[in-house]
Amino acid sequence: MSSINSYKDLLIWQKGIVLVVKVYQLVKTFPQEELYALTSQLKRAVISIPSNISEGYGRNTDKSFSHFVDIARGSLCELETQMIIAKELDFVTNWDSYHEIMSLITEESKMINSFSKSLK
């Protein structure tokens, strides 16, 4: 962690923020009756990714940081599952956004896995 000045310097955090924006834009098109169901779950999962990365960084130990990065990875898997469910329920109307988010999830997953290994 010594070469990192802030969690905001971490590419995994930056990509997490991009994911938040993309998911929030996508769910605006979901049915209104899903506002407190799948839409809410998607928002919570995606927000959890950069939030846990920043919280782990703030704990100031590699062990704690690693734990929170693992939680972020879990949230990323949760997000991916919820995106697939949204697709299967025909809530997705913007296929370009859907595919972009799924690609970002894959990219973020690889980056988090690599970063997690570097902490252990």
PDB file of C-alpha atoms in Angstrom:
ATOM      1  CA  MET A   1       0.000   0.000   0.000  1.00  0.00           C
ATOM      2  CA  SER A   2       2.988   2.325   0.402  1.00  0.00           C
ATOM      3  CA  SER A   3       3.103   3.395  -3.281  1.00  0.00           C
ATOM      4  CA  ILE A   4      -0.604   4.277  -3.255  1.00  0.00           C
ATOM      5  CA  ASN A   5      -1.421   7.776  -2.012  1.00  0.00           C
ATOM      6  CA  SER A   6      -5.196   7.303  -1.938  1.00  0.00           C
ATOM      7  CA  TYR A   7      -7.790   4.676  -2.748  1.00  0.00           C
ATOM      8  CA  LYS A   8      -8.774   7.026  -5.578  1.00  0.00           C
ATOM      9  CA  ASP A   9      -5.446   6.148  -7.243  1.00  0.00           C
ATOM     10  CA  LEU A  10      -6.515   2.510  -7.533  1.00  0.00           C
ATOM     11  CA  LEU A  11      -7.760   1.481 -10.958  1.00  0.00           C
ATOM     12  CA  ILE A  12     -10.100  -1.071  -9.331  1.00  0.00           C
ATOM     13  CA  TRP A  13     -11.778   1.775  -7.422  1.00  0.00           C
ATOM     14  CA  GLN A  14     -11.966   3.991 -10.543  1.00  0.00           C
ATOM     15  CA  LYS A  15     -13.509   1.165 -12.607  1.00  0.00           C
ATOM     16  CA  GLY A  16     -15.926   0.530  -9.757  1.00  0.00           C
ATOM     17  CA  ILE A  17     -17.144   4.122  -9.977  1.00  0.00           C
ATOM     18  CA  VAL A  18     -17.627   3.728 -13.744  1.00  0.00           C
ATOM     19  CA  LEU A  19     -19.706   0.617 -13.062  1.00  0.00           C
ATOM     20  CA  VAL A  20     -21.869   2.525 -10.577  1.00  0.00           C
ATOM     21  CA  VAL A  21     -22.656   5.201 -13.158  1.00  0.00           C
ATOM     22  CA  LYS A  22     -23.379   2.677 -15.931  1.00  0.00           C
ATOM     23  CA  VAL A  23     -25.664   0.537 -13.754  1.00  0.00           C
ATOM     24  CA  TYR A  24     -27.582   3.565 -12.465  1.00  0.00           C
ATOM     25  CA  GLN A  25     -28.121   4.694 -16.057  1.00  0.00           C
ATOM     26  CA  LEU A  26     -29.318   1.246 -17.118  1.00  0.00           C
ATOM     27  CA  VAL A  27     -31.803   0.711 -14.277  1.00  0.00           C
ATOM     28  CA  LYS A  28     -33.558   3.987 -15.082  1.00  0.00           C
ATOM     29  CA  THR A  29     -35.215   2.044 -17.912  1.00  0.00           C
ATOM     30  CA  PHE A  30     -36.398  -0.860 -15.717  1.00  0.00           C
ATOM     31  CA  PRO A  31     -40.103  -1.210 -14.920  1.00  0.00           C
ATOM     32  CA  GLN A  32     -41.273   1.115 -12.134  1.00  0.00           C
ATOM     33  CA  GLU A  33     -42.561  -1.826 -10.083  1.00  0.00           C
ATOM     34  CA  GLU A  34     -38.951  -3.054  -9.815  1.00  0.00           C
ATOM     35  CA  LEU A  35     -37.807   0.156  -8.119  1.00  0.00           C
ATOM     36  CA  TYR A  36     -37.733  -1.439  -4.654  1.00  0.00           C
ATOM     37  CA  ALA A  37     -36.798  -4.922  -5.808  1.00  0.00           C
ATOM     38  CA  LEU A  38     -34.166  -5.811  -8.410  1.00  0.00           C
ATOM     39  CA  THR A  39     -33.334  -2.174  -9.197  1.00  0.00           C
ATOM     40  CA  SER A  40     -32.565  -1.533  -5.550  1.00  0.00           C
ATOM     41  CA  GLN A  41     -30.519  -4.729  -5.264  1.00  0.00           C
ATOM     42  CA  LEU A  42     -28.448  -3.822  -8.342  1.00  0.00           C
ATOM     43  CA  LYS A  43     -27.727  -0.374  -6.931  1.00  0.00           C
ATOM     44  CA  ARG A  44     -26.680  -1.748  -3.550  1.00  0.00           C
ATOM     45  CA  ALA A  45     -24.395  -4.363  -5.098  1.00  0.00           C
ATOM     46  CA  VAL A  46     -22.668  -1.967  -7.485  1.00  0.00           C
ATOM     47  CA  ILE A  47     -22.183   0.730  -4.840  1.00  0.00           C
ATOM     48  CA  SER A  48     -20.636  -1.865  -2.553  1.00  0.00           C
ATOM     49  CA  ILE A  49     -17.733  -2.472  -4.954  1.00  0.00           C
ATOM     50  CA  PRO A  50     -15.885   0.882  -4.766  1.00  0.00           C
ATOM     51  CA  SER A  51     -17.196   1.474  -1.232  1.00  0.00           C
ATOM     52  CA  ASN A  52     -15.525  -1.657   0.139  1.00  0.00           C
ATOM     53  CA  ILE A  53     -12.297  -0.901  -1.721  1.00  0.00           C
ATOM     54  CA  SER A  54     -12.155   2.545  -0.143  1.00  0.00           C
ATOM     55  CA  GLU A  55     -13.131   1.256   3.300  1.00  0.00           C
ATOM     56  CA  GLY A  56     -10.467  -1.443   3.163  1.00  0.00           C
ATOM     57  CA  TYR A  57      -7.859   1.092   2.143  1.00  0.00           C
ATOM     58  CA  GLY A  58      -8.897   3.268   5.072  1.00  0.00           C
ATOM     59  CA  ARG A  59      -8.301   0.417   7.529  1.00  0.00           C
ATOM     60  CA  ASN A  60      -4.588   0.880   6.798  1.00  0.00           C
ATOM     61  CA  THR A  61      -3.405  -2.751   6.961  1.00  0.00           C
ATOM     62  CA  ASP A  62      -2.876  -5.176   4.084  1.00  0.00           C
ATOM     63  CA  LYS A  63      -4.806  -7.903   5.915  1.00  0.00           C
ATOM     64  CA  SER A  64      -7.852  -5.705   6.437  1.00  0.00           C
ATOM     65  CA  PHE A  65      -7.555  -4.243   2.947  1.00  0.00           C
ATOM     66  CA  SER A  66      -7.467  -7.763   1.501  1.00  0.00           C
ATOM     67  CA  HIS A  67     -10.616  -8.676   3.428  1.00  0.00           C
ATOM     68  CA  PHE A  68     -12.540  -5.698   2.038  1.00  0.00           C
ATOM     69  CA  VAL A  69     -11.268  -6.348  -1.497  1.00  0.00           C
ATOM     70  CA  ASP A  70     -12.666  -9.869  -1.108  1.00  0.00           C
ATOM     71  CA  ILE A  71     -16.016  -8.374  -0.096  1.00  0.00           C
ATOM     72  CA  ALA A  72     -15.892  -6.114  -3.183  1.00  0.00           C
ATOM     73  CA  ARG A  73     -15.285  -9.226  -5.307  1.00  0.00           C
ATOM     74  CA  GLY A  74     -18.365 -10.840  -3.779  1.00  0.00           C
ATOM     75  CA  SER A  75     -20.436  -7.765  -4.571  1.00  0.00           C
ATOM     76  CA  LEU A  76     -19.172  -7.884  -8.136  1.00  0.00           C
ATOM     77  CA  CYS A  77     -20.361 -11.500  -8.451  1.00  0.00           C
ATOM     78  CA  GLU A  78     -23.693 -10.480  -6.959  1.00  0.00           C
ATOM     79  CA  LEU A  79     -23.967  -7.664  -9.507  1.00  0.00           C
ATOM     80  CA  GLU A  80     -23.203 -10.020 -12.378  1.00  0.00           C
ATOM     81  CA  THR A  81     -25.897 -12.461 -11.227  1.00  0.00           C
ATOM     82  CA  GLN A  82     -28.453  -9.673 -10.866  1.00  0.00           C
ATOM     83  CA  MET A  83     -27.634  -8.379 -14.350  1.00  0.00           C
ATOM     84  CA  ILE A  84     -28.244 -11.856 -15.777  1.00  0.00           C
ATOM     85  CA  ILE A  85     -31.555 -12.042 -13.885  1.00  0.00           C
ATOM     86  CA  ALA A  86     -32.581  -8.620 -15.256  1.00  0.00           C
ATOM     87  CA  LYS A  87     -31.799  -9.838 -18.762  1.00  0.00           C
ATOM     88  CA  GLU A  88     -33.728 -13.090 -18.263  1.00  0.00           C
ATOM     89  CA  LEU A  89     -36.751 -11.140 -16.978  1.00  0.00           C
ATOM     90  CA  ASP A  90     -36.620  -8.905 -20.096  1.00  0.00           C
ATOM     91  CA  PHE A  91     -35.990  -5.750 -18.053  1.00  0.00           C
ATOM     92  CA  VAL A  92     -33.017  -4.826 -20.233  1.00  0.00           C
ATOM     93  CA  THR A  93     -33.936  -2.625 -23.179  1.00  0.00           C
ATOM     94  CA  ASN A  94     -30.542  -1.082 -23.893  1.00  0.00           C
ATOM     95  CA  TRP A  95     -28.438  -4.005 -25.052  1.00  0.00           C
ATOM     96  CA  ASP A  96     -25.339  -1.912 -25.717  1.00  0.00           C
ATOM     97  CA  SER A  97     -25.337  -0.756 -22.091  1.00  0.00           C
ATOM     98  CA  TYR A  98     -25.947  -4.291 -20.860  1.00  0.00           C
ATOM     99  CA  HIS A  99     -23.015  -5.683 -22.825  1.00  0.00           C
ATOM    100  CA  GLU A 100     -20.794  -2.787 -21.786  1.00  0.00           C
ATOM    101  CA  ILE A 101     -21.600  -3.420 -18.112  1.00  0.00           C
ATOM    102  CA  MET A 102     -20.994  -7.152 -18.461  1.00  0.00           C
ATOM    103  CA  SER A 103     -17.612  -6.436 -20.108  1.00  0.00           C
ATOM    104  CA  LEU A 104     -16.732  -4.017 -17.311  1.00  0.00           C
ATOM    105  CA  ILE A 105     -17.685  -6.686 -14.759  1.00  0.00           C
ATOM    106  CA  THR A 106     -15.334  -9.173 -16.432  1.00  0.00           C
ATOM    107  CA  GLU A 107     -12.524  -6.621 -16.552  1.00  0.00           C
ATOM    108  CA  GLU A 108     -13.079  -5.539 -12.936  1.00  0.00           C
ATOM    109  CA  SER A 109     -13.126  -9.167 -11.812  1.00  0.00           C
ATOM    110  CA  LYS A 110      -9.725  -9.843 -13.368  1.00  0.00           C
ATOM    111  CA  MET A 111      -8.300  -6.664 -11.868  1.00  0.00           C
ATOM    112  CA  ILE A 112      -9.667  -7.381  -8.389  1.00  0.00           C
ATOM    113  CA  ASN A 113      -8.348 -10.953  -8.487  1.00  0.00           C
ATOM    114  CA  SER A 114      -4.890  -9.728  -9.476  1.00  0.00           C
ATOM    115  CA  PHE A 115      -4.903  -6.963  -6.869  1.00  0.00           C
ATOM    116  CA  SER A 116      -6.091  -9.355  -4.176  1.00  0.00           C
ATOM    117  CA  LYS A 117      -3.201 -11.721  -4.919  1.00  0.00           C
ATOM    118  CA  SER A 118      -0.747  -8.841  -4.581  1.00  0.00           C
ATOM    119  CA  LEU A 119      -2.050  -8.108  -1.068  1.00  0.00           C
ATOM    120  CA  LYS A 120      -1.657 -11.699   0.152  1.00  0.00           C
TER     121      LYS A 120
END
